[in-house]
Amino acid sequence: MNPHELYDQYKTKMQKIADVKYASAVLQWDQETYLPPKGNDTRGRQLATLSEMAHQLFTEASTGNLLQELASKDGLEDKQQRNVQRSLEDFEKSKKLSPAFVRTMSEAVNKSFHAWIQARKDNAFAGFEQPLDALIQFKKQEADLLGYEQHPYNALMNDYDKGLTVEIVDRVFADLKPQLSALLEKIKNKKQVDNAFLHQHFNKDQQWLFGIEILKQMHFDFEAGRQDISEHPFTINFNSNDVRITTRIDENDFGNMTWSCLHEGGHALYEQGLPSEEYGLPLSEYCSLSIHESQSRLWENGVGRGMAFWKHNYALLNKFFPEQFKGIEIAQFYKSINKVQPSLIRTEADELTYHFHVMIRYDIEKMLIEGSIKTKDIPAYWNEHYEKYLGIKVPDDKSGCLQDVHWSHGSFGYFATYSLGSLYAAQLYAAICRQNPQLEKELAAGNNRNLLAWLQQQIYRHGRYYTSEELCSRATGETLNSKYFMDYAGKKYNDIYAV
């Protein structure tokens, strides 16, 4: 059989597997948005069944034989070769996990997620501890089955960013931490920004409509996606023409929904920009979660917390909330949305203290997987280090170690990508500005089409063709360099705090 006929067989099979995976994803989206409480147990069974089916289809011997034969053939186009290469890597990794293990893990995730929801309602970690501990034991077993060098956490981080290791992240954080601490110390001694007007009453329906307008401005395609409400904002896709995002609304906090829309909108634009013709294949998937996070942080912070963006949108904001922003000049508003002050909630943190939120979670995960702390130790460790790094006393579990959904999903190895994403975002934004010196003027005029076109060309269209560092190097001329984030932060906060 010639290579193109074989490739067609491969493509058909991969798309069939994708159909099962995305059917499962639809059920997951429904679980976090509209599922009635009594449907929890059966939904867990359905998700487990679909996870097991997709895994069985992908890891059966015929898939491996097909991939091995294709990998040995000449005559495939470059993108076809890369799809096969990535699929073979995925196959060899997935083969290490049995279908039974995948099913049991999915069931444990379902129990853990619903325990987390209830624990948040009860404001008590105790109700989450046992299901979470069971899930952590599965993650340890997964790391052992996948195999690793030096540290078991490397096996889990590799799922979110190919080649990412404890050694790399420790080095990045060791470089970043003293620079952030020094800048925060300077800001601490300056007159604090007053942002009290952001915590008036903001009608939830008006907030929702304002968020929709912002998403439209970003060119989020509502014919290929939608937004809903969930306990924790997230983005999920079923193909590039069906991308769902969620937000949450606090009527006493303007920023909660606004930055969520910008953040998740950035994720969604990436998903909508992936090549639809590659559906089911690696090149239809995002590069890594570090790069994915760079897209949300670029829109949320580089654009959404920038003066240029609000020069265009401040009149719109006042149209929706005329009383709340009456008498507030745009310069004051700009400073208020960039206020630096340690806070409890990661998703609401400023750009500087945000990284300490991430570092604490990263350290906890790393120690849980290596076994140096136990699940029951999480609240005490969390509270101790929030006080150590941020000077904050954590009042309760809901605003402490129960605030993130990730552990309930079994997403261990994820958190470091948040900080790496911010660093990539600053580096990408600097490259865009070098190549298009008029970008800020364009944004101030409400024109972000050139920004979006650059991202589509440099990031979205490549899917998983490149690793994070390869993609960054192609787009910016060098691999990840935290200098760009610190330059960006230094300039911004000198303007606001005169540091």
XYZ file of C-alpha atoms in Angstrom, residues 22 25 160 218-221 224-226 234-245 263-296 299 414 452 455-456 459-464:
67
model
C -14.668 15.396 21.961
C -15.399 16.869 26.288
C 1.398 19.935 29.440
C -11.295 40.563 20.095
C -12.872 38.825 17.065
C -14.032 35.809 19.019
C -16.314 34.099 16.509
C -17.937 29.050 16.223
C -18.266 29.352 19.998
C -20.235 30.581 23.000
C -12.275 27.790 31.533
C -11.969 27.242 27.794
C -12.787 23.969 26.050
C -12.953 23.059 22.382
C -14.513 20.260 20.367
C -12.969 21.462 17.090
C -11.832 24.863 15.841
C -15.424 25.696 14.886
C -16.865 24.892 18.318
C -14.956 26.564 21.137
C -16.707 27.193 24.478
C -15.587 29.613 27.182
C -8.188 35.774 29.487
C -10.477 33.027 28.234
C -11.026 34.964 25.010
C -7.273 34.760 24.385
C -7.380 30.995 24.858
C -10.403 30.746 22.576
C -8.850 32.740 19.736
C -5.974 30.270 19.733
C -8.371 27.313 19.532
C -10.439 28.949 16.789
C -7.250 29.670 14.858
C -5.986 26.086 14.774
C -6.161 24.430 11.323
C -9.630 22.892 10.915
C -8.448 20.706 8.024
C -6.203 18.837 10.485
C -9.113 17.804 12.750
C -8.203 14.849 14.938
C -4.496 15.095 14.133
C -1.685 16.628 16.222
C -1.409 19.688 13.987
C -4.992 20.616 14.936
C -3.935 20.785 18.602
C -2.207 23.547 20.572
C 1.564 23.544 20.962
C 1.642 23.366 24.763
C -0.161 24.804 27.756
C 2.694 27.268 28.281
C 2.063 28.673 24.804
C -1.704 28.441 25.350
C -1.311 30.473 28.528
C 0.832 33.002 26.680
C -2.159 33.748 24.475
C -4.551 34.349 27.380
C -4.747 39.502 25.702
C -0.087 22.332 34.958
C -4.505 38.872 15.591
C -0.618 35.579 16.217
C -2.427 33.510 13.601
C 1.422 30.764 16.667
C -2.035 29.431 15.813
C -1.525 27.861 12.399
C 1.377 25.637 13.482
C -0.581 23.486 15.945
C 1.814 20.988 17.538
